PDB file of C-alpha atoms and ligand atoms in Angstrom:
ATOM      1  CA  MET A1072     109.567 146.215 146.619  1.00  0.00           C
ATOM      2  CA  THR A1073     109.592 148.456 143.271  1.00  0.00           C
ATOM      3  CA  LEU A1074     107.702 151.908 143.188  1.00  0.00           C
ATOM      4  CA  LYS A1075     104.877 150.743 141.094  1.00  0.00           C
ATOM      5  CA  GLU A1076     104.289 147.906 143.561  1.00  0.00           C
ATOM      6  CA  ILE A1077     103.744 150.500 146.647  1.00  0.00           C
ATOM      7  CA  VAL A1078     101.456 152.816 144.256  1.00  0.00           C
ATOM      8  CA  HIS A1079      99.366 149.525 143.730  1.00  0.00           C
ATOM      9  CA  ILE A1080      99.571 148.740 147.564  1.00  0.00           C
ATOM     10  CA  LEU A1081      98.432 152.331 148.595  1.00  0.00           C
ATOM     11  CA  GLN A1082      96.566 153.187 145.959  1.00  0.00           C
ATOM     12  CA  ALA A1083      98.509 155.993 144.983  1.00  0.00           C
ATOM     13  CA  GLU A1084      98.710 158.808 142.366  1.00  0.00           C
ATOM     14  CA  LEU A1085     102.273 159.261 141.366  1.00  0.00           C
ATOM     15  CA  VAL A1086     102.462 162.914 140.537  1.00  0.00           C
ATOM     16  CA  CYS A1087     106.207 163.029 139.828  1.00  0.00           C
ATOM     17  CA  GLY A1088     109.149 161.029 139.028  1.00  0.00           C
ATOM     18  CA  LYS A1089     107.584 158.557 136.628  1.00  0.00           C
ATOM     19  CA  SER A1090     111.141 157.529 135.395  1.00  0.00           C
ATOM     20  CA  HIS A1091     111.791 155.862 139.090  1.00  0.00           C
ATOM     21  CA  ILE A1092     108.271 153.558 138.633  1.00  0.00           C
ATOM     22  CA  ASN A1093     110.318 150.614 138.482  1.00  0.00           C
ATOM     23  CA  ASP A1094     113.087 150.986 141.113  1.00  0.00           C
ATOM     24  CA  GLU A1095     113.556 148.772 144.300  1.00  0.00           C
ATOM     25  CA  ILE A1096     112.722 150.424 147.473  1.00  0.00           C
ATOM     26  CA  GLU A1097     114.059 148.583 150.464  1.00  0.00           C
ATOM     27  CA  PHE A1098     112.882 149.754 153.410  1.00  0.00           C
ATOM     28  CA  ALA A1099     110.456 152.977 154.525  1.00  0.00           C
ATOM     29  CA  GLY A1100     110.111 155.259 157.617  1.00  0.00           C
ATOM     30  CA  GLY A1101     106.809 157.822 158.567  1.00  0.00           C
ATOM     31  CA  SER A1102     106.790 161.125 160.194  1.00  0.00           C
ATOM     32  CA  ASP A1103     105.269 164.413 160.323  1.00  0.00           C
ATOM     33  CA  LEU A1104     107.825 165.563 162.450  1.00  0.00           C
ATOM     34  CA  MET A1105     110.943 166.628 160.061  1.00  0.00           C
ATOM     35  CA  SER A1106     113.225 166.856 163.310  1.00  0.00           C
ATOM     36  CA  ASP A1107     112.747 163.145 163.888  1.00  0.00           C
ATOM     37  CA  VAL A1108     113.194 162.575 159.928  1.00  0.00           C
ATOM     38  CA  LEU A1109     116.363 164.507 160.246  1.00  0.00           C
ATOM     39  CA  ALA A1110     117.285 162.355 163.070  1.00  0.00           C
ATOM     40  CA  PHE A1111     116.620 158.487 162.045  1.00  0.00           C
ATOM     41  CA  ALA A1112     116.349 158.588 158.296  1.00  0.00           C
ATOM     42  CA  LYS A1113     118.802 156.707 156.175  1.00  0.00           C
ATOM     43  CA  PRO A1114     119.506 157.588 152.732  1.00  0.00           C
ATOM     44  CA  GLY A1115     117.101 155.747 150.550  1.00  0.00           C
ATOM     45  CA  ILE A1116     114.557 155.736 152.765  1.00  0.00           C
ATOM     46  CA  LEU A1117     110.604 155.627 151.596  1.00  0.00           C
ATOM     47  CA  LEU A1118     109.536 158.787 153.445  1.00  0.00           C
ATOM     48  CA  LEU A1119     105.855 158.508 154.414  1.00  0.00           C
ATOM     49  CA  THR A1120     104.637 162.042 155.851  1.00  0.00           C
ATOM     50  CA  GLY A1121     101.258 163.925 156.515  1.00  0.00           C
ATOM     51  CA  LEU A1122     102.869 167.334 156.172  1.00  0.00           C
ATOM     52  CA  SER A1123     102.993 168.641 152.847  1.00  0.00           C
ATOM     53  CA  ASN A1124     104.835 172.038 153.362  1.00  0.00           C
ATOM     54  CA  LEU A1125     108.103 173.292 150.714  1.00  0.00           C
ATOM     55  CA  GLN A1126     109.898 171.883 153.937  1.00  0.00           C
ATOM     56  CA  SER A1127     108.245 167.939 153.521  1.00  0.00           C
ATOM     57  CA  VAL A1128     110.541 167.538 150.128  1.00  0.00           C
ATOM     58  CA  ARG A1129     113.455 169.850 150.759  1.00  0.00           C
ATOM     59  CA  THR A1130     113.939 166.933 154.269  1.00  0.00           C
ATOM     60  CA  ALA A1131     113.751 164.385 151.925  1.00  0.00           C
ATOM     61  CA  ASP A1132     115.955 165.385 149.483  1.00  0.00           C
ATOM     62  CA  ILE A1133     118.740 166.765 152.110  1.00  0.00           C
ATOM     63  CA  ILE A1134     118.711 163.511 153.637  1.00  0.00           C
ATOM     64  CA  GLY A1135     118.324 160.969 149.992  1.00  0.00           C
ATOM     65  CA  ALA A1136     114.914 159.966 150.395  1.00  0.00           C
ATOM     66  CA  LYS A1137     114.155 157.408 147.271  1.00  0.00           C
ATOM     67  CA  GLY A1138     110.475 158.743 147.693  1.00  0.00           C
ATOM     68  CA  ILE A1139     107.753 160.574 149.423  1.00  0.00           C
ATOM     69  CA  VAL A1140     104.292 159.337 149.960  1.00  0.00           C
ATOM     70  CA  TYR A1141     101.836 162.066 151.031  1.00  0.00           C
ATOM     71  CA  VAL A1142      98.832 160.461 153.283  1.00  0.00           C
ATOM     72  CA  ARG A1143      95.473 161.304 153.786  1.00  0.00           C
ATOM     73  CA  GLY A1144      94.705 162.827 150.919  1.00  0.00           C
ATOM     74  CA  LYS A1145      97.367 165.521 151.701  1.00  0.00           C
ATOM     75  CA  LYS A1146      99.162 167.382 148.479  1.00  0.00           C
ATOM     76  CA  PRO A1147     102.115 168.936 148.526  1.00  0.00           C
ATOM     77  CA  ASP A1148     102.559 172.957 148.256  1.00  0.00           C
ATOM     78  CA  PRO A1149     103.251 173.860 144.599  1.00  0.00           C
ATOM     79  CA  GLU A1150     106.371 175.038 145.622  1.00  0.00           C
ATOM     80  CA  GLY A1151     107.590 171.261 147.084  1.00  0.00           C
ATOM     81  CA  ILE A1152     106.212 169.739 143.701  1.00  0.00           C
ATOM     82  CA  LYS A1153     108.903 171.843 142.209  1.00  0.00           C
ATOM     83  CA  LEU A1154     111.529 171.362 143.662  1.00  0.00           C
ATOM     84  CA  ALA A1155     110.792 167.688 144.024  1.00  0.00           C
ATOM     85  CA  LYS A1156     110.770 167.741 140.124  1.00  0.00           C
ATOM     86  CA  LYS A1157     114.230 169.709 140.348  1.00  0.00           C
ATOM     87  CA  LYS A1158     115.377 167.050 142.525  1.00  0.00           C
ATOM     88  CA  ASP A1159     114.027 163.932 140.549  1.00  0.00           C
ATOM     89  CA  ILE A1160     112.050 162.953 143.881  1.00  0.00           C
ATOM     90  CA  PRO A1161     108.981 161.337 143.029  1.00  0.00           C
ATOM     91  CA  ILE A1162     105.951 162.035 145.153  1.00  0.00           C
ATOM     92  CA  LEU A1163     102.911 159.961 145.688  1.00  0.00           C
ATOM     93  CA  LEU A1164      99.675 160.685 146.764  1.00  0.00           C
ATOM     94  CA  THR A1165      97.669 157.901 149.025  1.00  0.00           C
ATOM     95  CA  ASP A1166      94.296 158.967 150.694  1.00  0.00           C
ATOM     96  CA  TYR A1167      94.924 156.338 153.579  1.00  0.00           C
ATOM     97  CA  MET A1168      95.951 157.479 156.786  1.00  0.00           C
ATOM     98  CA  MET A1169      99.562 156.972 158.462  1.00  0.00           C
ATOM     99  CA  TYR A1170      99.008 154.267 160.458  1.00  0.00           C
ATOM    100  CA  THR A1171      97.295 152.305 157.787  1.00  0.00           C
ATOM    101  CA  ALA A1172      99.385 153.266 154.573  1.00  0.00           C
ATOM    102  CA  CYS A1173     102.436 151.950 156.571  1.00  0.00           C
ATOM    103  CA  GLY A1174     100.551 148.839 157.782  1.00  0.00           C
ATOM    104  CA  LEU A1175      99.644 148.047 154.168  1.00  0.00           C
ATOM    105  CA  LEU A1176     103.675 148.436 153.074  1.00  0.00           C
ATOM    106  CA  TYR A1177     104.754 146.487 156.465  1.00  0.00           C
ATOM    107  CA  SER A1178     102.907 143.669 155.832  1.00  0.00           C
ATOM    108  CA  GLN A1179     103.696 143.317 152.429  1.00  0.00           C
ATOM    109  CA  HIS A1180     107.146 142.749 153.585  1.00  0.00           C
ATOM    110  CA  LEU A1181     108.611 146.229 153.128  1.00  0.00           C
ATOM    111  CA  PRO A1182     110.635 146.555 156.639  1.00  0.00           C
ATOM    112  CA  GLY A1183     111.033 150.145 158.607  1.00  0.00           C
ATOM    113  CA  VAL A1184     114.419 151.675 159.584  1.00  0.00           C
ATOM    114  CA  TYR A1185     115.865 150.563 162.702  1.00  0.00           C
ATOM    115  CA  PRO A1186     117.671 152.650 164.987  1.00  0.00           C
ATOM    116  CA  VAL A1187     121.845 152.230 164.804  1.00  0.00           C
ATOM    117  CA  THR A1188     121.494 151.466 168.890  1.00  0.00           C
ATOM    118  CA  ASP A1189     118.734 149.224 168.274  1.00  0.00           C
ATOM    119  CA  LYS A1190     120.063 145.308 167.989  1.00  0.00           C
ATOM    120  CA  LYS A1191     117.272 144.271 165.752  1.00  0.00           C
ATOM    121  CA  SER A1192     115.804 141.037 166.940  1.00  0.00           C
TER     122      SER A1192
ATOM    123  CA  MET B 198     139.757 174.157 165.273  1.00  0.00           C
ATOM    124  CA  ILE B 199     142.215 172.956 162.214  1.00  0.00           C
ATOM    125  CA  GLU B 200     142.879 175.594 159.471  1.00  0.00           C
ATOM    126  CA  ASN B 201     143.962 174.067 156.117  1.00  0.00           C
ATOM    127  CA  GLU B 202     144.220 175.008 152.388  1.00  0.00           C
ATOM    128  CA  ALA B 203     140.920 175.417 151.464  1.00  0.00           C
ATOM    129  CA  VAL B 204     140.602 173.778 147.738  1.00  0.00           C
ATOM    130  CA  LEU B 205     137.131 175.485 147.473  1.00  0.00           C
ATOM    131  CA  ALA B 206     135.449 178.322 149.755  1.00  0.00           C
ATOM    132  CA  GLN B 207     132.530 179.972 149.557  1.00  0.00           C
ATOM    133  CA  GLN B 208     129.856 181.897 151.943  1.00  0.00           C
ATOM    134  CA  PHE B 209     126.264 182.073 151.672  1.00  0.00           C
ATOM    135  CA  GLU B 210     123.852 184.927 153.291  1.00  0.00           C
ATOM    136  CA  ILE B 211     120.806 183.251 155.442  1.00  0.00           C
ATOM    137  CA  GLN B 212     117.654 185.826 156.175  1.00  0.00           C
ATOM    138  CA  GLY B 213     115.647 184.775 159.231  1.00  0.00           C
ATOM    139  CA  ARG B 214     112.063 183.638 158.922  1.00  0.00           C
ATOM    140  CA  ASP B 215     112.801 183.247 155.276  1.00  0.00           C
ATOM    141  CA  PHE B 216     111.020 179.546 154.549  1.00  0.00           C
ATOM    142  CA  ASN B 217     110.295 179.752 151.411  1.00  0.00           C
ATOM    143  CA  HIS B 218     114.440 179.706 150.556  1.00  0.00           C
ATOM    144  CA  ALA B 219     114.901 177.746 154.272  1.00  0.00           C
ATOM    145  CA  GLY B 220     117.108 175.096 152.816  1.00  0.00           C
ATOM    146  CA  ASN B 221     118.519 176.460 149.784  1.00  0.00           C
ATOM    147  CA  ILE B 222     121.876 176.670 150.867  1.00  0.00           C
ATOM    148  CA  SER B 223     122.120 173.138 152.128  1.00  0.00           C
ATOM    149  CA  THR B 224     121.018 171.878 149.116  1.00  0.00           C
ATOM    150  CA  THR B 225     123.700 173.663 147.195  1.00  0.00           C
ATOM    151  CA  ILE B 226     126.380 172.563 149.367  1.00  0.00           C
ATOM    152  CA  LYS B 227     124.884 168.823 148.941  1.00  0.00           C
ATOM    153  CA  GLU B 228     125.281 169.484 145.089  1.00  0.00           C
ATOM    154  CA  ILE B 229     128.676 171.074 145.036  1.00  0.00           C
ATOM    155  CA  LEU B 230     130.080 168.115 147.319  1.00  0.00           C
ATOM    156  CA  GLN B 231     128.198 165.473 145.266  1.00  0.00           C
ATOM    157  CA  GLU B 232     130.599 167.074 141.840  1.00  0.00           C
ATOM    158  CA  THR B 233     133.338 165.609 143.723  1.00  0.00           C
ATOM    159  CA  GLY B 234     134.188 162.065 144.665  1.00  0.00           C
ATOM    160  CA  ILE B 235     133.775 162.219 148.757  1.00  0.00           C
ATOM    161  CA  PRO B 236     131.722 159.470 149.572  1.00  0.00           C
ATOM    162  CA  PRO B 237     127.947 159.847 150.470  1.00  0.00           C
ATOM    163  CA  SER B 238     127.716 159.009 153.391  1.00  0.00           C
ATOM    164  CA  ILE B 239     129.733 161.929 154.508  1.00  0.00           C
ATOM    165  CA  ILE B 240     127.892 164.155 152.032  1.00  0.00           C
ATOM    166  CA  ILE B 241     124.344 162.955 153.639  1.00  0.00           C
ATOM    167  CA  ARG B 242     126.297 163.799 157.290  1.00  0.00           C
ATOM    168  CA  THR B 243     127.228 167.380 156.087  1.00  0.00           C
ATOM    169  CA  ALA B 244     124.160 168.153 154.253  1.00  0.00           C
ATOM    170  CA  ILE B 245     121.666 166.941 157.761  1.00  0.00           C
ATOM    171  CA  ALA B 246     124.345 169.306 160.196  1.00  0.00           C
ATOM    172  CA  THR B 247     123.981 172.165 157.606  1.00  0.00           C
ATOM    173  CA  TYR B 248     120.164 172.062 156.917  1.00  0.00           C
ATOM    174  CA  GLU B 249     120.007 172.055 160.650  1.00  0.00           C
ATOM    175  CA  ALA B 250     122.074 174.762 161.543  1.00  0.00           C
ATOM    176  CA  GLU B 251     120.561 176.498 158.311  1.00  0.00           C
ATOM    177  CA  MET B 252     117.175 176.070 159.802  1.00  0.00           C
ATOM    178  CA  ASN B 253     117.852 177.049 163.116  1.00  0.00           C
ATOM    179  CA  VAL B 254     119.607 180.770 161.939  1.00  0.00           C
ATOM    180  CA  VAL B 255     115.700 180.750 159.807  1.00  0.00           C
ATOM    181  CA  MET B 256     113.671 180.456 162.848  1.00  0.00           C
ATOM    182  CA  TYR B 257     115.512 182.149 165.645  1.00  0.00           C
ATOM    183  CA  ALA B 258     118.390 184.479 164.657  1.00  0.00           C
ATOM    184  CA  ASP B 259     117.751 187.853 162.546  1.00  0.00           C
ATOM    185  CA  LYS B 260     119.941 186.749 159.669  1.00  0.00           C
ATOM    186  CA  GLY B 261     123.609 185.047 159.319  1.00  0.00           C
ATOM    187  CA  THR B 262     126.298 184.077 157.269  1.00  0.00           C
ATOM    188  CA  LEU B 263     127.550 180.603 156.495  1.00  0.00           C
ATOM    189  CA  TYR B 264     131.266 179.813 155.234  1.00  0.00           C
ATOM    190  CA  PHE B 265     131.921 176.627 153.364  1.00  0.00           C
ATOM    191  CA  SER B 266     134.607 175.202 152.912  1.00  0.00           C
ATOM    192  CA  LEU B 267     136.783 171.947 150.887  1.00  0.00           C
ATOM    193  CA  ALA B 268     139.912 171.027 152.428  1.00  0.00           C
ATOM    194  CA  PRO B 269     141.688 167.981 150.791  1.00  0.00           C
ATOM    195  CA  ASP B 270     141.269 166.673 154.143  1.00  0.00           C
ATOM    196  CA  SER B 271     138.228 168.052 155.640  1.00  0.00           C
ATOM    197  CA  ILE B 272     134.904 170.085 155.049  1.00  0.00           C
ATOM    198  CA  ARG B 273     134.354 172.971 157.200  1.00  0.00           C
ATOM    199  CA  ILE B 274     131.014 174.864 157.840  1.00  0.00           C
ATOM    200  CA  LYS B 275     130.980 178.142 160.112  1.00  0.00           C
ATOM    201  CA  ILE B 276     127.756 179.556 160.510  1.00  0.00           C
ATOM    202  CA  ASP B 277     127.949 182.898 162.488  1.00  0.00           C
ATOM    203  CA  ASP B 278     124.073 184.539 163.360  1.00  0.00           C
ATOM    204  CA  ARG B 279     122.862 187.286 164.227  1.00  0.00           C
ATOM    205  CA  GLY B 280     120.216 187.499 167.038  1.00  0.00           C
ATOM    206  CA  THR B 281     118.920 186.463 170.502  1.00  0.00           C
ATOM    207  CA  GLY B 282     121.614 183.946 171.040  1.00  0.00           C
ATOM    208  CA  ILE B 283     121.362 181.464 173.349  1.00  0.00           C
ATOM    209  CA  LYS B 284     121.590 181.793 177.136  1.00  0.00           C
ATOM    210  CA  ASN B 285     121.724 178.381 178.439  1.00  0.00           C
ATOM    211  CA  ILE B 286     124.327 176.311 175.656  1.00  0.00           C
ATOM    212  CA  SER B 287     123.826 173.013 177.706  1.00  0.00           C
ATOM    213  CA  LEU B 288     120.283 173.107 177.946  1.00  0.00           C
ATOM    214  CA  ALA B 289     120.127 173.921 174.535  1.00  0.00           C
ATOM    215  CA  MET B 290     122.304 171.219 173.546  1.00  0.00           C
ATOM    216  CA  LYS B 291     119.695 168.584 175.195  1.00  0.00           C
ATOM    217  CA  GLU B 292     117.282 166.449 172.874  1.00  0.00           C
ATOM    218  CA  GLY B 293     113.761 167.433 173.440  1.00  0.00           C
ATOM    219  CA  TYR B 294     114.703 170.899 174.189  1.00  0.00           C
ATOM    220  CA  SER B 295     113.196 173.488 172.523  1.00  0.00           C
ATOM    221  CA  THR B 296     111.326 177.405 172.149  1.00  0.00           C
ATOM    222  CA  ALA B 297     110.006 176.755 168.616  1.00  0.00           C
ATOM    223  CA  THR B 298     106.712 178.744 168.418  1.00  0.00           C
ATOM    224  CA  ASN B 299     103.371 176.926 167.465  1.00  0.00           C
ATOM    225  CA  GLU B 300     104.060 177.498 163.566  1.00  0.00           C
ATOM    226  CA  TYR B 301     107.485 176.108 163.586  1.00  0.00           C
ATOM    227  CA  ARG B 302     105.740 172.821 165.469  1.00  0.00           C
ATOM    228  CA  GLU B 303     103.002 172.870 162.294  1.00  0.00           C
ATOM    229  CA  MET B 304     105.856 172.916 159.870  1.00  0.00           C
ATOM    230  CA  GLY B 305     107.481 169.893 161.382  1.00  0.00           C
ATOM    231  CA  PHE B 306     109.987 171.660 163.430  1.00  0.00           C
ATOM    232  CA  GLY B 307     110.442 171.995 167.308  1.00  0.00           C
ATOM    233  CA  ALA B 308     111.418 168.574 168.885  1.00  0.00           C
ATOM    234  CA  GLY B 309     114.760 169.679 170.031  1.00  0.00           C
ATOM    235  CA  MET B 310     116.574 167.408 168.262  1.00  0.00           C
ATOM    236  CA  GLY B 311     118.536 169.731 165.993  1.00  0.00           C
ATOM    237  CA  LEU B 312     121.671 170.757 168.098  1.00  0.00           C
ATOM    238  CA  PRO B 313     122.044 167.168 169.142  1.00  0.00           C
ATOM    239  CA  ASN B 314     121.855 165.638 165.639  1.00  0.00           C
ATOM    240  CA  ILE B 315     124.481 168.487 163.957  1.00  0.00           C
ATOM    241  CA  LYS B 316     126.801 167.039 166.578  1.00  0.00           C
ATOM    242  CA  LYS B 317     125.945 163.492 166.260  1.00  0.00           C
ATOM    243  CA  ASN B 318     126.903 163.565 162.159  1.00  0.00           C
ATOM    244  CA  ALA B 319     129.961 165.982 162.958  1.00  0.00           C
ATOM    245  CA  ASP B 320     133.700 165.183 163.584  1.00  0.00           C
ATOM    246  CA  LYS B 321     134.324 168.328 165.484  1.00  0.00           C
ATOM    247  CA  PHE B 322     131.284 170.379 166.649  1.00  0.00           C
ATOM    248  CA  LYS B 323     131.442 173.772 168.817  1.00  0.00           C
ATOM    249  CA  ILE B 324     128.808 176.111 169.623  1.00  0.00           C
ATOM    250  CA  SER B 325     129.546 179.719 171.495  1.00  0.00           C
ATOM    251  CA  SER B 326     126.988 182.281 171.822  1.00  0.00           C
ATOM    252  CA  CYS B 327     126.844 185.809 172.986  1.00  0.00           C
ATOM    253  CA  PRO B 328     123.159 186.056 174.574  1.00  0.00           C
ATOM    254  CA  GLY B 329     121.703 188.883 172.841  1.00  0.00           C
ATOM    255  CA  LYS B 330     124.368 189.140 169.913  1.00  0.00           C
ATOM    256  CA  GLY B 331     124.156 185.490 168.059  1.00  0.00           C
ATOM    257  CA  THR B 332     125.281 182.398 167.822  1.00  0.00           C
ATOM    258  CA  THR B 333     128.422 180.842 166.260  1.00  0.00           C
ATOM    259  CA  LEU B 334     128.717 177.285 165.436  1.00  0.00           C
ATOM    260  CA  GLU B 335     131.770 175.173 163.615  1.00  0.00           C
ATOM    261  CA  ILE B 336     131.058 172.285 162.257  1.00  0.00           C
ATOM    262  CA  LEU B 337     134.265 170.103 160.654  1.00  0.00           C
ATOM    263  CA  PHE B 338     133.805 166.544 159.029  1.00  0.00           C
ATOM    264  CA  PHE B 339     136.889 164.853 158.176  1.00  0.00           C
ATOM    265  CA  LEU B 340     137.640 162.950 154.450  1.00  0.00           C
ATOM    266  CA  ASN B 341     140.311 160.423 155.771  1.00  0.00           C
ATOM    267  CA  ASN B 342     138.351 157.969 158.201  1.00  0.00           C
ATOM    268  CA  SER B 343     141.742 157.322 160.090  1.00  0.00           C
ATOM    269  CA  GLU B 344     141.247 161.408 161.406  1.00  0.00           C
ATOM    270  CA  GLY B 345     138.380 160.689 162.950  1.00  0.00           C
ATOM    271  CA  GLN B 346     138.133 158.770 165.896  1.00  0.00           C
TER     272      GLN B 346
HETATM  273  N1  LIG C1695     120.700 180.329 166.177  1.00  0.00           N
HETATM  274  C1  LIG C1695     120.386 179.738 167.099  1.00  0.00           C
HETATM  275  N2  LIG C1695     119.693 181.294 167.773  1.00  0.00           N
HETATM  276  C2  LIG C1695     118.948 181.420 168.967  1.00  0.00           C
HETATM  277  N3  LIG C1695     118.624 180.113 169.715  1.00  0.00           N
HETATM  278  C3  LIG C1695     118.840 178.969 168.894  1.00  0.00           C
HETATM  279  C4  LIG C1695     120.133 178.641 167.857  1.00  0.00           C
HETATM  280  N4  LIG C1695     119.609 177.429 167.194  1.00  0.00           N
HETATM  281  C5  LIG C1695     119.016 177.041 168.343  1.00  0.00           C
HETATM  282  N5  LIG C1695     119.064 177.823 169.626  1.00  0.00           N
HETATM  283  C6  LIG C1695     117.971 177.611 170.357  1.00  0.00           C
HETATM  284  O1  LIG C1695     117.999 176.195 171.213  1.00  0.00           O
HETATM  285  C7  LIG C1695     116.887 175.373 170.914  1.00  0.00           C
HETATM  286  C8  LIG C1695     117.205 174.345 170.445  1.00  0.00           C
HETATM  287  O2  LIG C1695     117.664 174.135 169.162  1.00  0.00           O
HETATM  288  P1  LIG C1695     117.845 172.679 168.143  1.00  0.00           P
HETATM  289  O3  LIG C1695     118.027 172.872 166.900  1.00  0.00           O
HETATM  290  O4  LIG C1695     118.182 171.321 168.940  1.00  0.00           O
HETATM  291  O5  LIG C1695     116.085 172.390 168.616  1.00  0.00           O
HETATM  292  P2  LIG C1695     114.648 172.970 167.450  1.00  0.00           P
HETATM  293  O6  LIG C1695     115.280 173.449 166.641  1.00  0.00           O
HETATM  294  O7  LIG C1695     114.136 173.612 168.689  1.00  0.00           O
HETATM  295  O8  LIG C1695     113.693 171.648 167.463  1.00  0.00           O
HETATM  296  P3  LIG C1695     114.132 170.793 165.598  1.00  0.00           P
HETATM  297  O9  LIG C1695     115.945 171.869 165.594  1.00  0.00           O
HETATM  298  O10 LIG C1695     113.715 169.480 165.977  1.00  0.00           O
HETATM  299  O11 LIG C1695     113.301 171.464 164.882  1.00  0.00           O
HETATM  300  C9  LIG C1695     115.815 176.153 170.075  1.00  0.00           C
HETATM  301  O12 LIG C1695     114.794 175.248 170.117  1.00  0.00           O
HETATM  302  C10 LIG C1695     116.275 177.421 170.518  1.00  0.00           C
HETATM  303  O13 LIG C1695     115.414 178.226 171.559  1.00  0.00           O
HETATM  304 MG1  LIG C1696     116.439 173.555 165.261  1.00  0.00          MG
END
């Protein structure tokens, strides 16, 4: 699924990273807990989060995320946007709440991240 | 731990409770590694472990020094901090154990996953602490798969 399709499905606003609009996104994960993101994330993930501080962008960069979706109308701090621009990480804003945003993408066949130990059925 | 001839060695100061700069050092180290031909999977593991360790110094210590060195066969991160130290290391290493304040939880941290996650990502991991003085972490990543088990 491309970032463009994701923008459309989530009726999102693309704040930065417009050059990545045709990038292919292969999987996503949602959490407000950066500790969890650092523990489960795989490089290339699209991160959905309701946590809008600088650390959310920092964490996304550290794990090599392909983009960040801020849910339930959250807007990242200016410092966060600055970092995202510098690190060339696309930022999307959507009004959907976490569950709905994830559900919409999942139902359009964007898979999640499976823990290594989890034998995907 | 193995001491090897470093190709590159650099040290950084970490300031406790400085959340505006928290993570800067890990980002810098990731950038340095990305300029080399090191496999991305090793770079990500290094970045995650370094970031967890850096955040711990910011959240729980007064200040710390991070020593980064890159040798032909390994990446070595050593972090020495001055602060409260850790009284019970085996407890701190348990997944889910955390003394994080509500403030830290609201920032997205404090799940008690950091230290176990550092261990999981590292090829070698050592932690020692002197309660009331500080904590030292040594984290090693091998660049050739044959050296890790
Ligand atoms: N450098 C340190 N100095 C003093 N105490 C520390 C230090 N690092 C960790 N600790 C203690 O060990 C506990 C566990 O650390 P760990 O990194 O595993 O979890 P956390 O930081 O609480 O949460 P998370 O890392 O998931 O955000 C901390 O809550 C803290 O009490
Ligand atoms: Mg931690």
